[in-house]
C-alpha cells in the first residue's frame, strides 16, 4: 500500500493584529486556504487577538476536500486524512479494505494449479488450501488420507506452498493374484510361504510353512518323518524352502526349490526381480531381490532426474527428493503476493537495498494468451510463444514501463532498480535508497544515488535525509547574531525580531526568515 505523509506546521501567536499571517499571506478569522497542495488550513482568531493556523482537512489528488479523520475513495484508492498523537496531519493513500484481487472480489475463493486462493482485505490474496486430483480440499498445514497416500498441504514459507503425497504407513498390500491385504495381516502364498503386509504397503516373507502346515522360521529347519524341511534366506534377499531326505545318501535331493519372488506395484501389477518400470508417470521403479519396490530416480517426459536433484522446464522447477526413506516428485509453484510488501521476501545489506516485489518461475502465462502483456504488482510480464511467463521490465508508480537493469525515481525521491536477468525467468523491483535530484542527472547515474539514512545539503542551508518514504527535509542551518544555528524540520526559532522557520513551501523543502510576530521584549 502506498502512503503520502506530509508534515504540517500549526502556528499559534499572541498579537494585537486581528488577522492570521502565514507564509507571507494575511487571512481573516475563519478564512481557509490550501497549503502544500494537500492540506486545508483555517485561520482562527481569539478575542485576545491571538491567532492560530489550523489544519482542518486534506485535499485528494482530484481536489476533493477530506475533513480531518475521514476518508474518500478515488480511482481505486482510499485517501485518508489522519492526525497522529503529536498533532501532525497525514494524507495517506491505501488500497480500499474490500478491494478486488485482480478479477476476483473481496472474500472470493478460486482455484489455480491445485491451490485455492482467497481475496483478503486491501486486495491481498493468499493460498488458503490445496486440492487433490480427486478434488479433495486440504486446509493449509493439514492432511487427508486418500487411497494409499497421505496428502499434505504445506506452507513452506517465503510464499512457497506444496501439495505432497506420501505412502500411508498403514497402506494395504496386493498379492500376486491382485487380492488386497490390510496392514499387519498375513496370508499364505505358493503353498510354503507366509507373507505379511508391513509398513508402507511392503510385502515381506515372515516364515515358511511345512508340508504338514507347521511354521518354520527363516534360518531354521523342521524334521518331519524322513524329510528335513528348511527355510533359508539367501544372500540376494530371496527365501528358499527345501525338503531333503533324512538319509545321508539322498540329502542333495531337493523336493521344493527356490521361490522366485515378485514385486507388486501400487496398481496391482506384478514384476520380476531386477525388472524396472515407470509408475505414476514420474517414478522409475525397480523390483529388489527381497521383493520390495525401490525408486531409482524420477522421470519427466523421458528425462531422468536423479534423486535429490532438480531441473527447470516450462517455467517450473521439478524436484526429485528423498526424505525419511520416501521419494517425492514435485513441481514448484511460487505464490507471491506482489501487491503487499509484507508477503514478499525482503533482504537488506550494507548497501541499504530492499526487495519490494519479486517473482521466480511464475506459472505459465497465468491465464493470459500468447504474445499478451500484463502488469503484476510492480513487474511487467509477457506470455511468450512457448506459453511461458517472461519478465520484461518493471512498472513505476506512474505506470511507466522501466526497462531491465535500469533505475527510476519516484516523485518522493525513492530510488528503484529493475533487476531482471536476460532470460526473463525471474525479476524483482529493488529499493536502492534515494535519488539526489539536485545534481540534475538521470537516475541511472550512480553519482545521484544516496544510501538510506544518509544526509546531504541543498543550497547550503537545507540538510536533506533519505528515509523509507523518500527524500525528506531533515534540518535547516542558518546564522544569527549569536552564531550558527540549526533547527529540525517542522521547527522554528526566534532570534531578535526574526522568526526562523524550517518546513516546506509548495511541497518543497524550504527555510524562511520572517519578521517575528512576537514582541521583541518578550
Short mmCIF file of C-alpha atoms in Angstrom, two decimals:
data_model
loop_
_atom_site.label_atom_id
_atom_site.label_comp_id
_atom_site.label_asym_id
_atom_site.label_seq_id
_atom_site.Cartn_x
_atom_site.Cartn_y
_atom_site.Cartn_z
CA UNK A 1 0.00 0.00 0.00
CA UNK A 2 1.28 3.46 -0.90
CA UNK A 3 1.44 6.26 1.63
CA UNK A 4 1.70 10.04 1.28
CA UNK A 5 2.84 11.67 4.51
CA UNK A 6 3.29 15.48 4.63
CA UNK A 7 4.19 17.34 7.80
CA UNK A 8 2.03 20.36 8.54
CA UNK A 9 3.07 23.31 10.71
CA UNK A 10 0.47 24.81 13.07
CA UNK A 11 1.45 28.17 14.49
CA UNK A 12 -0.17 29.98 17.43
CA UNK A 13 0.69 33.60 18.14
CA UNK A 14 -0.35 36.29 20.55
CA UNK A 15 -0.54 39.60 18.73
CA UNK A 16 -2.57 42.79 18.54
CA UNK A 17 -3.39 42.10 14.88
CA UNK A 18 -6.87 40.79 14.06
CA UNK A 19 -5.59 38.60 11.22
CA UNK A 20 -3.52 35.45 10.65
CA UNK A 21 -0.18 35.96 8.93
CA UNK A 22 1.12 32.72 7.42
CA UNK A 23 3.90 32.26 4.85
CA UNK A 24 3.72 35.92 3.87
CA UNK A 25 -0.09 35.93 3.45
CA UNK A 26 -2.78 37.55 5.62
CA UNK A 27 -6.03 35.77 6.45
CA UNK A 28 -9.15 36.80 8.35
CA UNK A 29 -10.88 34.78 11.05
CA UNK A 30 -12.35 31.52 9.59
CA UNK A 31 -10.66 32.09 6.23
CA UNK A 32 -9.44 28.81 4.65
CA UNK A 33 -6.68 28.13 2.12
CA UNK A 34 -4.70 25.23 0.66
CA UNK A 35 -1.14 24.64 1.90
CA UNK A 36 1.43 22.48 0.08
CA UNK A 37 -1.30 21.42 -2.36
CA UNK A 38 -2.62 18.85 0.09
CA UNK A 39 -3.82 20.45 3.35
CA UNK A 40 -6.83 22.69 4.12
CA UNK A 41 -5.84 25.42 6.60
CA UNK A 42 -8.13 27.70 8.62
CA UNK A 43 -7.46 30.98 10.40
CA UNK A 44 -8.81 31.05 13.96
CA UNK A 45 -8.81 34.34 15.89
CA UNK A 46 -9.23 34.64 19.65
CA UNK A 47 -10.90 37.66 21.36
CA UNK A 48 -7.50 38.44 22.88
CA UNK A 49 -6.03 38.95 19.43
CA UNK A 50 -4.11 35.65 19.44
CA UNK A 51 -4.44 33.60 16.25
CA UNK A 52 -3.92 30.02 15.07
CA UNK A 53 -3.34 28.49 11.65
CA UNK A 54 -5.01 25.09 11.92
CA UNK A 55 -5.04 22.08 9.58
CA UNK A 56 -8.74 21.16 9.30
CA UNK A 57 -8.60 18.73 6.39
CA UNK A 58 -6.83 17.41 3.32
CA UNK A 59 -7.19 17.61 -0.46
CA UNK A 60 -7.22 14.46 -2.60
CA UNK A 61 -5.34 14.37 -5.94
CA UNK A 62 -8.70 15.03 -7.67
CA UNK A 63 -9.34 18.06 -5.48
CA UNK A 64 -11.88 16.54 -3.08
CA UNK A 65 -11.86 18.08 0.42
CA UNK A 66 -11.40 15.41 3.10
CA UNK A 67 -12.26 16.54 6.67
CA UNK A 68 -9.70 15.53 9.29
CA UNK A 69 -10.39 11.97 10.47
CA UNK A 70 -12.32 10.98 7.33
CA UNK A 71 -11.52 9.28 4.02
CA UNK A 72 -12.70 9.22 0.38
CA UNK A 73 -12.23 6.69 -2.44
CA UNK A 74 -10.92 7.83 -5.83
CA UNK A 75 -9.56 5.89 -8.82
CA UNK A 76 -9.41 2.64 -6.87
CA UNK A 77 -7.54 4.08 -3.87
CA UNK A 78 -8.70 5.29 -0.47
CA UNK A 79 -7.34 8.65 0.68
CA UNK A 80 -7.47 9.18 4.46
CA UNK A 81 -6.83 12.43 6.31
CA UNK A 82 -5.41 11.42 9.72
CA UNK A 83 -3.99 13.29 12.68
CA UNK A 84 -1.38 11.50 14.82
CA UNK A 85 -0.70 11.76 18.55
CA UNK A 86 1.82 14.59 18.00
CA UNK A 87 -0.79 16.66 16.19
CA UNK A 88 0.66 16.27 12.68
CA UNK A 89 -1.79 15.64 9.85
CA UNK A 90 -1.10 12.97 7.24
CA UNK A 91 -2.73 12.32 3.88
CA UNK A 92 -2.47 8.57 3.31
CA UNK A 93 -3.18 6.62 0.15
CA UNK A 94 -4.12 2.99 0.57
CA UNK A 95 -5.97 0.22 -1.22
CA UNK A 96 -9.62 0.06 -0.02
CA UNK A 97 -10.36 -2.60 2.57
CA UNK A 98 -12.71 -4.51 0.27
CA UNK A 99 -10.81 -4.04 -2.99
CA UNK A 100 -10.78 -6.74 -5.69
CA UNK A 101 -7.87 -9.14 -6.11
CA UNK A 102 -7.30 -8.82 -9.86
CA UNK A 103 -10.61 -10.12 -11.31
CA UNK A 104 -11.80 -11.67 -8.03
CA UNK A 105 -13.99 -9.90 -5.50
CA UNK A 106 -13.21 -9.39 -1.81
CA UNK A 107 -13.86 -12.62 0.12
CA UNK A 108 -13.99 -14.74 -3.06
CA UNK A 109 -12.04 -18.03 -3.28
CA UNK A 110 -10.82 -19.63 -6.52
CA UNK A 111 -8.56 -22.49 -7.64
CA UNK A 112 -5.38 -22.38 -9.74
CA UNK A 113 -2.90 -25.25 -10.20
CA UNK A 114 -4.33 -27.32 -7.33
CA UNK A 115 -4.19 -24.34 -4.95
CA UNK A 116 -7.13 -22.42 -3.50
CA UNK A 117 -6.66 -18.65 -3.32
CA UNK A 118 -8.78 -16.27 -1.22
CA UNK A 119 -9.09 -12.49 -1.62
CA UNK A 120 -8.49 -10.73 1.71
CA UNK A 121 -8.55 -7.08 2.81
CA UNK A 122 -6.83 -4.38 0.75
CA UNK A 123 -6.59 -6.52 -2.41
CA UNK A 124 -4.23 -9.08 -0.88
CA UNK A 125 -4.70 -12.71 -1.95
CA UNK A 126 -3.18 -15.76 -0.30
CA UNK A 127 -3.22 -19.54 -0.73
CA UNK A 128 -5.69 -20.96 1.79
CA UNK A 129 -5.94 -24.64 0.78
CA UNK A 130 -4.85 -27.34 -1.67
CA UNK A 131 -6.91 -29.73 -3.84
CA UNK A 132 -6.01 -33.33 -4.69
CA UNK A 133 -6.61 -34.87 -8.12
CA UNK A 134 -9.93 -36.12 -6.73
CA UNK A 135 -10.81 -32.54 -5.72
CA UNK A 136 -10.49 -33.21 -2.00
CA UNK A 137 -9.88 -29.90 -0.21
CA UNK A 138 -6.99 -29.78 2.30
CA UNK A 139 -6.51 -26.75 4.55
CA UNK A 140 -3.03 -25.23 4.91
CA UNK A 141 -0.70 -27.39 7.05
CA UNK A 142 -3.34 -30.14 7.21
CA UNK A 143 -3.56 -33.62 5.67
CA UNK A 144 -6.08 -36.19 4.44
CA UNK A 145 -5.79 -39.88 3.61
CA UNK A 146 -6.73 -40.67 0.02
CA UNK A 147 -6.33 -44.23 -1.25
CA UNK A 148 -2.80 -45.37 -0.35
CA UNK A 149 -1.45 -41.88 0.32
CA UNK A 150 -1.31 -39.20 2.98
CA UNK A 151 -1.86 -35.93 1.11
CA UNK A 152 -0.45 -32.85 2.84
CA UNK A 153 -0.93 -29.13 2.05
CA UNK A 154 2.21 -27.43 3.31
CA UNK A 155 3.19 -23.77 3.79
CA UNK A 156 6.99 -23.80 3.31
CA UNK A 157 7.45 -20.07 3.92
CA UNK A 158 8.65 -17.30 1.58
CA UNK A 159 5.43 -17.62 -0.42
CA UNK A 160 6.06 -21.26 -1.38
CA UNK A 161 3.33 -23.88 -0.92
CA UNK A 162 3.40 -27.57 -1.72
CA UNK A 163 0.88 -30.38 -2.17
CA UNK A 164 2.78 -33.51 -1.11
CA UNK A 165 1.74 -37.15 -1.29
CA UNK A 166 3.35 -39.85 0.88
CA UNK A 167 2.54 -43.54 1.05
CA UNK A 168 0.46 -44.18 4.15
CA UNK A 169 2.28 -46.12 6.91
CA UNK A 170 -0.72 -48.44 7.12
CA UNK A 171 -1.30 -48.77 3.40
CA UNK A 172 -2.71 -52.07 2.15
CA UNK A 173 -0.72 -54.64 0.13
CA UNK A 174 -1.62 -56.51 -3.07
CA UNK A 175 -0.58 -60.12 -3.58
CA UNK A 176 0.33 -61.95 -6.81
CA UNK A 177 -3.34 -62.64 -7.51
CA UNK A 178 -4.35 -58.98 -7.14
CA UNK A 179 -6.01 -59.54 -3.75
CA UNK A 180 -5.75 -56.67 -1.23
CA UNK A 181 -4.46 -57.31 2.29
CA UNK A 182 -4.72 -54.80 5.15
CA UNK A 183 -1.68 -53.56 7.02
CA UNK A 184 -0.50 -56.09 9.62
CA UNK A 185 -2.32 -59.09 8.12
CA UNK A 186 -0.64 -62.30 6.85
CA UNK A 187 -1.51 -64.88 4.21
CA UNK A 188 -0.03 -68.00 2.60
CA UNK A 189 1.20 -67.82 -0.95
CA UNK A 190 2.75 -70.53 -3.17
CA UNK A 191 1.92 -73.18 -0.52
CA UNK A 192 5.06 -72.80 1.60
CA UNK A 193 5.44 -69.04 2.22
CA UNK A 194 3.75 -66.94 4.86
CA UNK A 195 3.66 -63.29 3.77
CA UNK A 196 2.88 -60.19 5.89
CA UNK A 197 1.77 -56.70 4.88
CA UNK A 198 4.14 -54.29 6.65
CA UNK A 199 4.56 -50.52 6.92
CA UNK A 200 4.22 -48.55 3.71
CA UNK A 201 2.50 -51.39 1.82
CA UNK A 202 5.64 -53.53 1.70
CA UNK A 203 5.20 -57.34 1.49
CA UNK A 204 7.74 -59.49 3.38
CA UNK A 205 8.07 -63.24 3.87
CA UNK A 206 7.79 -63.75 7.62
CA UNK A 207 8.29 -67.56 7.71
CA UNK A 208 7.83 -70.80 5.74
CA UNK A 209 5.06 -73.42 6.02
CA UNK A 210 5.94 -77.14 6.15
CA UNK A 211 4.11 -79.88 4.26
CA UNK A 212 2.11 -80.59 7.41
CA UNK A 213 1.22 -76.90 7.78
CA UNK A 214 3.78 -76.25 10.53
CA UNK A 215 5.51 -72.87 10.82
CA UNK A 216 9.24 -72.92 10.05
CA UNK A 217 11.13 -69.73 10.96
CA UNK A 218 13.58 -68.28 8.45
CA UNK A 219 17.00 -69.82 9.09
CA UNK A 220 15.61 -72.92 10.81
CA UNK A 221 14.61 -76.42 9.73
CA UNK A 222 11.86 -78.87 10.65
CA UNK A 223 12.21 -82.67 10.63
CA UNK A 224 9.08 -84.49 9.69
CA UNK A 225 9.50 -88.23 9.36
CA UNK A 226 12.34 -88.93 6.97
CA UNK A 227 12.17 -85.41 5.47
CA UNK A 228 14.17 -82.35 6.59
CA UNK A 229 12.34 -79.14 5.66
CA UNK A 230 14.43 -75.95 5.66
CA UNK A 231 13.52 -72.24 5.40
CA UNK A 232 16.58 -70.30 4.20
CA UNK A 233 17.31 -66.62 3.44
CA UNK A 234 19.72 -66.31 0.52
CA UNK A 235 22.43 -63.59 0.12
CA UNK A 236 20.42 -61.97 -2.71
CA UNK A 237 17.45 -61.48 -0.37
CA UNK A 238 15.26 -64.32 -1.62
CA UNK A 239 13.84 -67.03 0.66
CA UNK A 240 14.07 -70.74 -0.20
CA UNK A 241 12.02 -73.60 1.13
CA UNK A 242 13.73 -77.03 0.72
CA UNK A 243 12.77 -80.57 1.54
CA UNK A 244 15.58 -83.17 1.79
CA UNK A 245 15.57 -86.88 2.54
CA UNK A 246 16.83 -87.60 6.02
CA UNK A 247 19.09 -90.34 4.62
CA UNK A 248 22.64 -89.13 4.10
CA UNK A 249 22.82 -90.53 0.57
CA UNK A 250 19.73 -88.63 -0.54
CA UNK A 251 20.46 -85.32 1.22
CA UNK A 252 21.11 -83.46 -2.01
CA UNK A 253 17.67 -84.19 -3.48
CA UNK A 254 15.55 -81.05 -3.38
CA UNK A 255 11.81 -81.61 -3.38
CA UNK A 256 10.73 -77.93 -3.34
CA UNK A 257 13.29 -75.47 -4.66
CA UNK A 258 13.64 -71.70 -4.61
CA UNK A 259 10.58 -69.47 -4.78
CA UNK A 260 11.26 -66.74 -7.29
CA UNK A 261 9.92 -63.57 -5.64
CA UNK A 262 7.89 -60.99 -7.49
CA UNK A 263 7.13 -57.36 -6.62
CA UNK A 264 3.63 -55.93 -6.57
CA UNK A 265 3.22 -52.29 -7.61
CA UNK A 266 0.61 -49.97 -6.11
CA UNK A 267 -1.68 -50.60 -9.10
CA UNK A 268 -1.56 -54.39 -8.51
CA UNK A 269 0.82 -55.21 -11.39
CA UNK A 270 3.49 -57.91 -10.84
CA UNK A 271 7.19 -57.50 -11.71
CA UNK A 272 10.13 -59.88 -11.55
CA UNK A 273 13.30 -59.29 -9.52
CA UNK A 274 15.56 -56.84 -11.37
CA UNK A 275 12.75 -55.52 -13.59
CA UNK A 276 12.32 -51.72 -13.89
CA UNK A 277 9.23 -49.76 -14.94
CA UNK A 278 7.69 -46.27 -14.91
CA UNK A 279 4.91 -45.86 -12.36
CA UNK A 280 2.58 -42.96 -11.59
CA UNK A 281 4.07 -41.11 -14.60
CA UNK A 282 7.10 -39.78 -12.72
CA UNK A 283 8.82 -42.62 -10.84
CA UNK A 284 11.32 -45.15 -12.21
CA UNK A 285 10.84 -48.23 -10.01
CA UNK A 286 12.88 -51.45 -9.68
CA UNK A 287 11.94 -54.82 -8.17
CA UNK A 288 14.53 -55.66 -5.47
CA UNK A 289 15.66 -59.22 -4.59
CA UNK A 290 13.81 -59.02 -1.26
CA UNK A 291 10.52 -58.40 -3.05
CA UNK A 292 10.39 -54.70 -2.19
CA UNK A 293 9.92 -51.92 -4.76
CA UNK A 294 12.59 -49.23 -4.83
CA UNK A 295 12.53 -45.92 -6.70
CA UNK A 296 15.73 -45.43 -8.73
CA UNK A 297 15.03 -41.89 -9.93
CA UNK A 298 12.26 -39.60 -11.19
CA UNK A 299 11.18 -39.11 -14.81
CA UNK A 300 9.73 -36.08 -16.60
CA UNK A 301 8.79 -36.64 -20.25
CA UNK A 302 11.53 -39.31 -20.68
CA UNK A 303 14.12 -37.09 -18.94
CA UNK A 304 15.56 -38.77 -15.85
CA UNK A 305 16.02 -36.71 -12.69
CA UNK A 306 18.47 -38.22 -10.21
CA UNK A 307 17.46 -38.46 -6.56
CA UNK A 308 17.86 -35.20 -4.62
CA UNK A 309 18.35 -33.09 -7.76
CA UNK A 310 16.15 -30.73 -9.79
CA UNK A 311 15.65 -29.45 -13.35
CA UNK A 312 13.87 -26.41 -14.83
CA UNK A 313 11.19 -26.89 -17.50
CA UNK A 314 8.42 -24.62 -18.79
CA UNK A 315 8.82 -22.01 -16.08
CA UNK A 316 8.72 -24.55 -13.24
CA UNK A 317 11.29 -26.28 -11.05
CA UNK A 318 10.84 -30.06 -10.86
CA UNK A 319 12.45 -31.75 -7.85
CA UNK A 320 13.13 -35.43 -7.10
CA UNK A 321 13.69 -35.52 -3.34
CA UNK A 322 14.20 -38.16 -0.66
CA UNK A 323 13.04 -37.74 2.92
CA UNK A 324 12.66 -40.33 5.67
CA UNK A 325 13.03 -43.20 3.22
CA UNK A 326 10.41 -41.87 0.79
CA UNK A 327 10.84 -40.24 -2.63
CA UNK A 328 8.85 -37.14 -3.65
CA UNK A 329 8.41 -35.64 -7.10
CA UNK A 330 7.03 -32.11 -7.14
CA UNK A 331 6.73 -29.05 -9.29
CA UNK A 332 7.19 -25.74 -7.53
CA UNK A 333 4.62 -23.00 -7.98
CA UNK A 334 5.87 -19.82 -6.36
CA UNK A 335 2.95 -17.88 -4.84
CA UNK A 336 3.95 -14.32 -4.08
CA UNK A 337 1.54 -11.56 -3.29
CA UNK A 338 3.18 -8.82 -5.33
CA UNK A 339 0.78 -6.16 -4.05
CA UNK A 340 1.77 -6.45 -0.40
CA UNK A 341 5.33 -5.91 0.84
CA UNK A 342 4.63 -7.99 3.96
CA UNK A 343 4.12 -11.09 1.80
CA UNK A 344 7.29 -10.67 -0.28
CA UNK A 345 10.74 -11.88 0.74
CA UNK A 346 12.81 -8.79 1.73
CA UNK A 347 16.57 -8.55 2.05
CA UNK A 348 18.92 -5.85 3.34
CA UNK A 349 22.68 -5.38 3.13
CA UNK A 350 25.32 -2.78 3.83
CA UNK A 351 24.24 -1.13 0.57
CA UNK A 352 20.80 -0.42 2.04
CA UNK A 353 18.71 -2.18 -0.55
CA UNK A 354 15.32 -3.80 -0.04
CA UNK A 355 13.41 -6.16 -2.33
CA UNK A 356 9.98 -4.59 -2.90
CA UNK A 357 8.47 -7.01 -5.45
CA UNK A 358 9.94 -10.25 -6.81
CA UNK A 359 8.90 -13.25 -8.84
CA UNK A 360 10.59 -16.56 -9.74
CA UNK A 361 9.36 -19.09 -12.24
CA UNK A 362 5.76 -17.92 -12.34
CA UNK A 363 3.05 -20.36 -13.51
CA UNK A 364 2.87 -20.48 -17.35
CA UNK A 365 1.18 -17.31 -18.66
CA UNK A 366 -1.16 -17.18 -15.63
CA UNK A 367 -4.29 -17.38 -17.76
CA UNK A 368 -3.12 -14.94 -20.48
CA UNK A 369 -2.87 -15.55 -24.22
CA UNK A 370 0.49 -15.87 -26.06
CA UNK A 371 2.07 -12.51 -27.03
CA UNK A 372 -0.06 -10.65 -24.46
CA UNK A 373 1.43 -8.43 -21.75
CA UNK A 374 0.14 -7.54 -18.30
CA UNK A 375 1.18 -5.88 -15.06
CA UNK A 376 1.56 -7.96 -11.89
CA UNK A 377 2.33 -5.76 -8.90
CA UNK A 378 5.32 -3.65 -9.96
CA UNK A 379 6.51 -6.09 -12.64
CA UNK A 380 5.67 -6.19 -16.37
CA UNK A 381 5.10 -9.73 -17.67
CA UNK A 382 4.61 -11.25 -21.12
CA UNK A 383 3.31 -14.60 -22.37
CA UNK A 384 5.90 -15.78 -24.90
CA UNK A 385 5.44 -18.13 -27.87
CA UNK A 386 6.06 -21.18 -25.65
CA UNK A 387 3.28 -20.12 -23.26
CA UNK A 388 5.87 -19.35 -20.59
CA UNK A 389 5.81 -16.26 -18.40
CA UNK A 390 8.64 -13.80 -19.11
CA UNK A 391 9.52 -10.75 -17.01
CA UNK A 392 10.22 -7.91 -19.46
CA UNK A 393 10.60 -4.99 -17.06
CA UNK A 394 9.10 -3.11 -14.13
CA UNK A 395 6.32 -0.56 -13.71
CA UNK A 396 6.77 2.77 -11.96
CA UNK A 397 4.17 4.26 -9.62
CA UNK A 398 3.09 6.49 -12.53
CA UNK A 399 2.50 3.46 -14.76
CA UNK A 400 5.60 3.94 -16.92
CA UNK A 401 7.50 0.84 -18.12
CA UNK A 402 11.04 0.63 -16.71
CA UNK A 403 13.43 -1.47 -18.88
CA UNK A 404 15.50 -4.31 -17.44
CA UNK A 405 18.53 -3.30 -15.32
CA UNK A 406 17.57 0.38 -15.25
CA UNK A 407 16.85 2.74 -12.34
CA UNK A 408 13.96 5.10 -11.83
CA UNK A 409 12.97 7.52 -9.07
CA UNK A 410 9.52 8.08 -7.60
CA UNK A 411 8.08 11.55 -7.16
CA UNK A 412 9.07 11.33 -3.48
CA UNK A 413 12.69 10.62 -4.46
CA UNK A 414 12.79 6.89 -3.70
CA UNK A 415 15.32 5.16 -5.98
CA UNK A 416 14.37 1.80 -7.52
CA UNK A 417 16.29 -0.72 -9.66
CA UNK A 418 14.52 -3.09 -12.07
CA UNK A 419 16.59 -6.27 -11.63
CA UNK A 420 15.66 -8.68 -14.42
CA UNK A 421 18.17 -11.15 -15.94
CA UNK A 422 18.43 -11.52 -19.71
CA UNK A 423 16.44 -14.79 -19.75
CA UNK A 424 13.47 -13.09 -18.05
CA UNK A 425 12.71 -16.15 -15.91
CA UNK A 426 12.76 -14.06 -12.74
CA UNK A 427 12.73 -10.44 -11.73
CA UNK A 428 12.50 -8.08 -8.82
CA UNK A 429 11.97 -4.42 -8.08
CA UNK A 430 14.60 -3.32 -5.57
CA UNK A 431 14.61 -0.17 -3.46
CA UNK A 432 18.16 1.24 -3.55
CA UNK A 433 17.87 4.32 -1.34
CA UNK A 434 17.12 7.78 -2.73
CA UNK A 435 17.71 9.87 -5.84
CA UNK A 436 19.54 13.20 -5.44
CA UNK A 437 17.63 15.25 -7.98
CA UNK A 438 19.67 18.39 -7.16
CA UNK A 439 22.51 17.13 -9.35
CA UNK A 440 20.34 17.32 -12.47
CA UNK A 441 21.49 13.91 -13.78
CA UNK A 442 19.38 10.84 -14.60
CA UNK A 443 18.52 8.11 -12.10
CA UNK A 444 20.95 5.77 -13.92
CA UNK A 445 23.89 7.98 -12.93
CA UNK A 446 25.39 6.38 -9.80
CA UNK A 447 26.54 9.82 -8.63
CA UNK A 448 22.89 10.62 -7.87
CA UNK A 449 22.38 7.57 -5.62
CA UNK A 450 22.04 8.18 -1.88
CA UNK A 451 22.04 5.30 0.62
CA UNK A 452 19.17 5.11 3.09
CA UNK A 453 19.59 7.22 6.25
CA UNK A 454 22.39 9.30 4.67
CA UNK A 455 22.11 13.11 4.73
CA UNK A 456 23.32 15.78 2.28
CA UNK A 457 22.97 19.54 1.74
CA UNK A 458 20.93 21.51 -0.75
CA UNK A 459 21.54 25.25 -1.19
CA UNK A 460 23.96 25.23 1.79
CA UNK A 461 21.25 25.66 4.46
CA UNK A 462 18.89 22.74 3.75
CA UNK A 463 20.00 19.34 5.12
CA UNK A 464 18.08 16.51 3.44
CA UNK A 465 17.83 12.87 4.52
CA UNK A 466 16.99 9.60 2.72
CA UNK A 467 14.20 7.71 4.53
CA UNK A 468 11.78 4.90 3.63
CA UNK A 469 9.31 7.50 2.35
CA UNK A 470 11.94 9.12 0.12
CA UNK A 471 13.82 12.43 0.34
CA UNK A 472 12.77 14.41 3.41
CA UNK A 473 13.90 17.70 4.93
CA UNK A 474 16.00 16.87 8.00
CA UNK A 475 17.29 20.19 9.33
CA UNK A 476 17.79 23.83 8.38
CA UNK A 477 21.08 25.66 9.02
CA UNK A 478 21.40 29.47 9.32
CA UNK A 479 23.39 32.21 11.01
CA UNK A 480 22.21 34.55 13.77
CA UNK A 481 23.89 37.30 15.77
CA UNK A 482 24.84 34.67 18.35
CA UNK A 483 26.41 32.37 15.74
CA UNK A 484 25.44 29.40 13.54
CA UNK A 485 22.14 27.68 14.41
CA UNK A 486 20.17 24.69 13.17
CA UNK A 487 16.60 23.52 13.75
CA UNK A 488 14.80 20.31 12.87
CA UNK A 489 12.28 20.14 10.05
CA UNK A 490 8.92 21.45 11.19
CA UNK A 491 10.50 23.62 13.86
CA UNK A 492 11.05 27.32 14.30
CA UNK A 493 13.39 29.57 16.29
CA UNK A 494 13.02 33.22 17.36
CA UNK A 495 16.15 35.34 17.07
CA UNK A 496 15.82 39.05 17.92
CA UNK A 497 12.93 40.23 15.69
CA UNK A 498 13.23 37.33 13.24
CA UNK A 499 11.31 34.05 13.17
CA UNK A 500 13.32 31.27 11.54
CA UNK A 501 11.04 28.54 10.11
CA UNK A 502 12.16 25.14 8.74
CA UNK A 503 9.42 23.47 6.71
CA UNK A 504 8.00 23.11 3.21
CA UNK A 505 6.79 25.54 0.59
CA UNK A 506 4.58 24.19 -2.22
CA UNK A 507 5.71 20.70 -1.27
CA UNK A 508 9.42 21.55 -1.45
CA UNK A 509 11.90 21.83 1.47
CA UNK A 510 12.26 25.43 2.48
CA UNK A 511 13.80 27.74 5.06
CA UNK A 512 12.32 31.17 5.76
CA UNK A 513 13.41 34.10 7.93
CA UNK A 514 10.23 36.08 8.71
CA UNK A 515 9.55 39.21 10.75
CA UNK A 516 8.78 37.90 14.20
CA UNK A 517 5.13 38.31 15.33
CA UNK A 518 6.41 38.24 18.93
CA UNK A 519 7.16 41.41 20.83
CA UNK A 520 10.91 41.95 20.86
CA UNK A 521 10.85 42.49 24.66
CA UNK A 522 9.10 39.19 25.41
#
